[in-house]
XYZ file of C-alpha atoms in Angstrom:
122
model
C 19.542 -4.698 22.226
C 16.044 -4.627 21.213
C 13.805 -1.523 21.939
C 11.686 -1.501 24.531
C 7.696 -2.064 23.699
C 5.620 1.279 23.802
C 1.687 1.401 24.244
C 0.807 4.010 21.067
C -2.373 5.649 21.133
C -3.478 7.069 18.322
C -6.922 9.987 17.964
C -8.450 11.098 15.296
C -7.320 14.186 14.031
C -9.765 17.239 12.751
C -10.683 16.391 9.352
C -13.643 17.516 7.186
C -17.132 16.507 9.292
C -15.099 16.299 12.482
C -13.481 19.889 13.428
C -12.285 18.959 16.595
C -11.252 15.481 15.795
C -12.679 12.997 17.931
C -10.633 11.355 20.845
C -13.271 8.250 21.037
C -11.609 7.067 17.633
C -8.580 5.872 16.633
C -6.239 3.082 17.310
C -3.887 1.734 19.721
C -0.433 0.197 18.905
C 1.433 -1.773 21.168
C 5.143 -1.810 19.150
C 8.690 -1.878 19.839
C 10.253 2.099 19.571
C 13.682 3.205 18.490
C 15.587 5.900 20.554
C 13.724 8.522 17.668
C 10.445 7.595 18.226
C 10.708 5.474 14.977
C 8.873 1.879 14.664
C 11.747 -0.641 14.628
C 11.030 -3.635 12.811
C 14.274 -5.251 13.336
C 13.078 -5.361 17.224
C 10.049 -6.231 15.935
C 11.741 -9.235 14.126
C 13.410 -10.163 17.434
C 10.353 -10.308 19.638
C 9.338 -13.216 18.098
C 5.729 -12.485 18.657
C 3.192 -9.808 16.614
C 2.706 -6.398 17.697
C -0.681 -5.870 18.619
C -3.383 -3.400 16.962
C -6.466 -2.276 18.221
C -9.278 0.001 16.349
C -11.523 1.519 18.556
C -14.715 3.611 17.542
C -16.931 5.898 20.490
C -14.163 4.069 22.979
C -15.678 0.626 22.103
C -13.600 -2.051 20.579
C -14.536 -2.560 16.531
C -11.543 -4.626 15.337
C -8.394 -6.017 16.937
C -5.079 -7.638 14.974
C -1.495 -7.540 14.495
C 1.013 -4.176 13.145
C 2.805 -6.023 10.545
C 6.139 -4.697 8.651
C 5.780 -5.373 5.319
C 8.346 -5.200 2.141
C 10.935 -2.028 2.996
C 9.024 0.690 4.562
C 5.415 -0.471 4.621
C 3.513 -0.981 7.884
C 0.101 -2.867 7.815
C -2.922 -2.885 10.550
C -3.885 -6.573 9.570
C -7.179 -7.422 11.000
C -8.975 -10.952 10.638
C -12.198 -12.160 9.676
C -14.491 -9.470 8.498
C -12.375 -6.465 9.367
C -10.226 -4.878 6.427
C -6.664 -4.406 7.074
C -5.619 -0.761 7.170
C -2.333 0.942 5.850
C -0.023 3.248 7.918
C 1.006 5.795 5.673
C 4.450 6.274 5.621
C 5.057 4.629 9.179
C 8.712 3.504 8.869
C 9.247 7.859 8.700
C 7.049 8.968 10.891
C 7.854 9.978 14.796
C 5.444 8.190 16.938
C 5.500 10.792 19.722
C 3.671 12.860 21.647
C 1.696 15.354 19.918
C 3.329 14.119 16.579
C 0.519 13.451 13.631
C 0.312 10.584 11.431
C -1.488 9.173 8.922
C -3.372 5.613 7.966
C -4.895 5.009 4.541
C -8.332 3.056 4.811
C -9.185 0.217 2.446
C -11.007 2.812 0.387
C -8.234 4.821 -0.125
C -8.973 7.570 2.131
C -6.663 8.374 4.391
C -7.256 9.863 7.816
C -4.717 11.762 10.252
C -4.292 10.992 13.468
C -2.647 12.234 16.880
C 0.036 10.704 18.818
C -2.095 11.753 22.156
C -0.834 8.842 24.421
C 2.697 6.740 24.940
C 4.229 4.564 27.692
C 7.165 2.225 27.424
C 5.619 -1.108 28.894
């Protein structure tokens, strides 16, 4: 039995220049959930289709892609063209629910934290 697809959204965090975090950026994850809140890339595997990622800046659209497993335990925000693809950091541990924090680590090497502040199984 496969897990059911959940629509992730993910805020910035506060962080250094942004005290209160910012809700206008962030991401949004459309990915297959275990009964932990876990990704689950062996549902992810069975779907036979890519997840789907979307980075969003001041609520507008700046990149869109695929959430790709990679190796054991990594988790990649691949987006084409002219975007660069992002890293979740430490995704295959992380709880993806609500009010739960996580982090992704920017081509640069900085990584950012963000809040779990929406989810809905599809």
């Amino acid at each position: 039995m496969t897990s059911p697809l959940h629509h992730i959204r993910l805020e910035l965090a506060r962080e250094p220049g942004k005290p209160a975090g910012d809700p206008q950026s962030g991401y949004d994850l459309v990915a297959p959930l275990d009964a932990d809140g876990r990704l689950d890339p062996t549902a992810m595997r069975d779907l036979g289709e890519p997840c789907r990622v979307r980075r969003f800046e001041s609520n507008d659209t700046v990149a869109t892609g695929q959430l790709k497993h990679v190796g054991r335990d990594g988790w990649v925000l691949d987006f084409p063209g002219d975007a660069e693809d992002q890293t979740g950091f430490r995704f295959g541990e992380e709880r993806f629910v609500l009010g739960e924090y996580v982090s992704v680590r920017a081509p640069d090497g900085d990584q950012h934290t963000f809040r779990v502040a929406q989810l809905r199984t599809l």
